Coordinates of C-alpha atoms in Angstrom, one line a residue:
X1 CA 103.2 28.5 43.4
X2 CA 103.7 30.4 40.3
X3 CA 102.7 29.0 36.9
X4 CA 106.3 29.3 35.7
X5 CA 107.8 27.0 38.3
X6 CA 107.9 23.3 37.6
X7 CA 105.8 21.1 39.9
X8 CA 106.4 17.7 41.5
X9 CA 103.5 15.6 42.6
X10 CA 104.2 13.3 45.5
X11 CA 102.3 10.0 46.3
X12 CA 102.9 7.5 49.1
X13 CA 101.5 4.1 50.3
X14 CA 102.4 1.1 52.3
X15 CA 101.8 -2.6 51.8
X16 CA 100.3 -2.2 48.3
X17 CA 103.2 -3.5 46.1
X18 CA 104.9 -6.8 46.9
X19 CA 107.7 -6.1 44.5
X20 CA 109.4 -3.5 42.3
X21 CA 107.8 -5.2 39.2
X22 CA 104.3 -4.9 40.7
X23 CA 104.9 -1.2 41.3
X24 CA 106.1 -0.7 37.7
X25 CA 103.0 -2.6 36.3
X26 CA 100.9 0.0 38.2
X27 CA 103.0 3.0 37.0
X28 CA 104.3 2.3 33.5
X29 CA 102.3 2.2 30.3
X30 CA 102.4 -0.8 28.1
X31 CA 102.4 -0.9 24.3
X32 CA 100.4 -2.8 21.7
X33 CA 102.0 -4.8 18.9
X34 CA 101.6 -1.7 16.7
X35 CA 103.5 0.4 19.2
X36 CA 100.4 2.3 20.5
X37 CA 100.7 3.3 24.2
X38 CA 98.2 1.7 26.6
X39 CA 97.9 3.9 29.7
X40 CA 98.8 2.3 33.1
X41 CA 96.4 2.3 36.0
X42 CA 98.2 5.3 37.5
X43 CA 97.8 7.2 34.2
X44 CA 94.1 6.6 34.2
X45 CA 93.6 7.4 37.9
X46 CA 95.5 10.7 37.7
X47 CA 94.8 11.9 34.2
X48 CA 98.5 11.9 33.4
X49 CA 99.5 13.7 30.1
X50 CA 102.8 14.9 28.7
X51 CA 104.4 11.6 29.7
X52 CA 108.1 11.8 30.2
X53 CA 109.4 8.6 31.8
X54 CA 112.7 10.2 32.9
X55 CA 110.7 12.5 35.1
X56 CA 109.2 9.8 37.2
X57 CA 110.9 8.6 40.4
X58 CA 109.7 5.8 42.6
X59 CA 111.0 4.2 45.8
X60 CA 110.1 0.9 47.3
X61 CA 111.6 0.1 50.7
X62 CA 111.3 -3.3 52.6
X63 CA 109.5 -1.6 55.5
X64 CA 107.6 1.6 56.2
X65 CA 109.6 4.7 56.9
X66 CA 108.9 8.4 57.4
X67 CA 108.5 10.5 54.3
X68 CA 111.8 12.3 54.8
X69 CA 113.7 9.0 54.8
X70 CA 111.7 7.6 51.9
X71 CA 112.5 10.6 49.8
X72 CA 116.1 11.0 50.8
X73 CA 118.1 11.7 47.6
X74 CA 115.1 12.5 45.4
X75 CA 115.7 15.0 42.5
X76 CA 115.7 18.7 43.5
X77 CA 114.9 17.7 47.1
X78 CA 116.7 20.7 48.5
X79 CA 114.1 23.0 47.0
X80 CA 110.9 21.2 48.0
X81 CA 111.4 18.2 50.3
X82 CA 111.3 20.2 53.6
X83 CA 108.0 21.8 52.5
X84 CA 106.5 18.4 51.6
X85 CA 107.5 16.8 55.0
X86 CA 106.1 19.8 56.9
X87 CA 102.6 19.6 55.2
X88 CA 99.8 18.4 57.3
X89 CA 99.0 15.6 54.8
X90 CA 102.6 14.3 55.3
X91 CA 102.7 14.5 59.1
X92 CA 103.1 11.0 60.5
X93 CA 103.1 9.4 57.1
X94 CA 104.9 6.0 57.3
X95 CA 105.1 4.4 53.9
X96 CA 107.2 1.8 52.0
X97 CA 106.4 3.2 48.6
X98 CA 106.7 6.7 47.2
X99 CA 106.2 8.1 43.7
X100 CA 107.3 11.5 42.5
X101 CA 106.0 12.8 39.2
X102 CA 108.0 15.8 37.9
X103 CA 107.3 18.3 35.1
X104 CA 106.8 18.1 32.2
X105 CA 104.4 15.3 33.2
X106 CA 101.0 16.8 34.0
X107 CA 98.3 15.3 36.2
X108 CA 94.7 16.4 35.7
X109 CA 93.4 15.0 39.0
X110 CA 96.2 13.5 41.2
X111 CA 93.8 13.2 44.2
X112 CA 92.0 10.4 42.4
X113 CA 95.0 8.1 42.6
X114 CA 94.6 5.0 44.8
X115 CA 97.9 6.0 46.4
X116 CA 97.9 8.7 49.2
X117 CA 98.4 12.0 47.5
X118 CA 100.8 14.0 49.7
X119 CA 100.7 17.1 47.5
X120 CA 102.3 19.2 44.8
X121 CA 105.3 21.4 45.2
X122 CA 107.2 23.9 43.2
X123 CA 110.9 23.0 42.7
X124 CA 114.0 24.7 41.4
X125 CA 115.9 23.4 38.5
X126 CA 119.3 23.7 40.1

């Protein structure tokens, strides 16, 4: 990966979130009455900075599926999804939840997430 290419971080898990709302509570920051951001559990675990909510994608299926199915239709998938599915950490992964964190979001320590960290992949912008 070159430093000039944008990076997507991929996470997966199964059985952790009973609903879309529960997943969003884990992922999304909240705000104080004064409008100050309160980091979500995911932010704290991964050291997320440069938060851009439009560059987060998450999927929650009713039952576990292979990573390729879970990520079907994800942004820029044609430039990184095959590599992600071929990685050793993704082999045999069956999950009902997947989270993709795209640039400009930055993660200081994604491996500290309570979710399974599949890996990081360079992707093309087109």
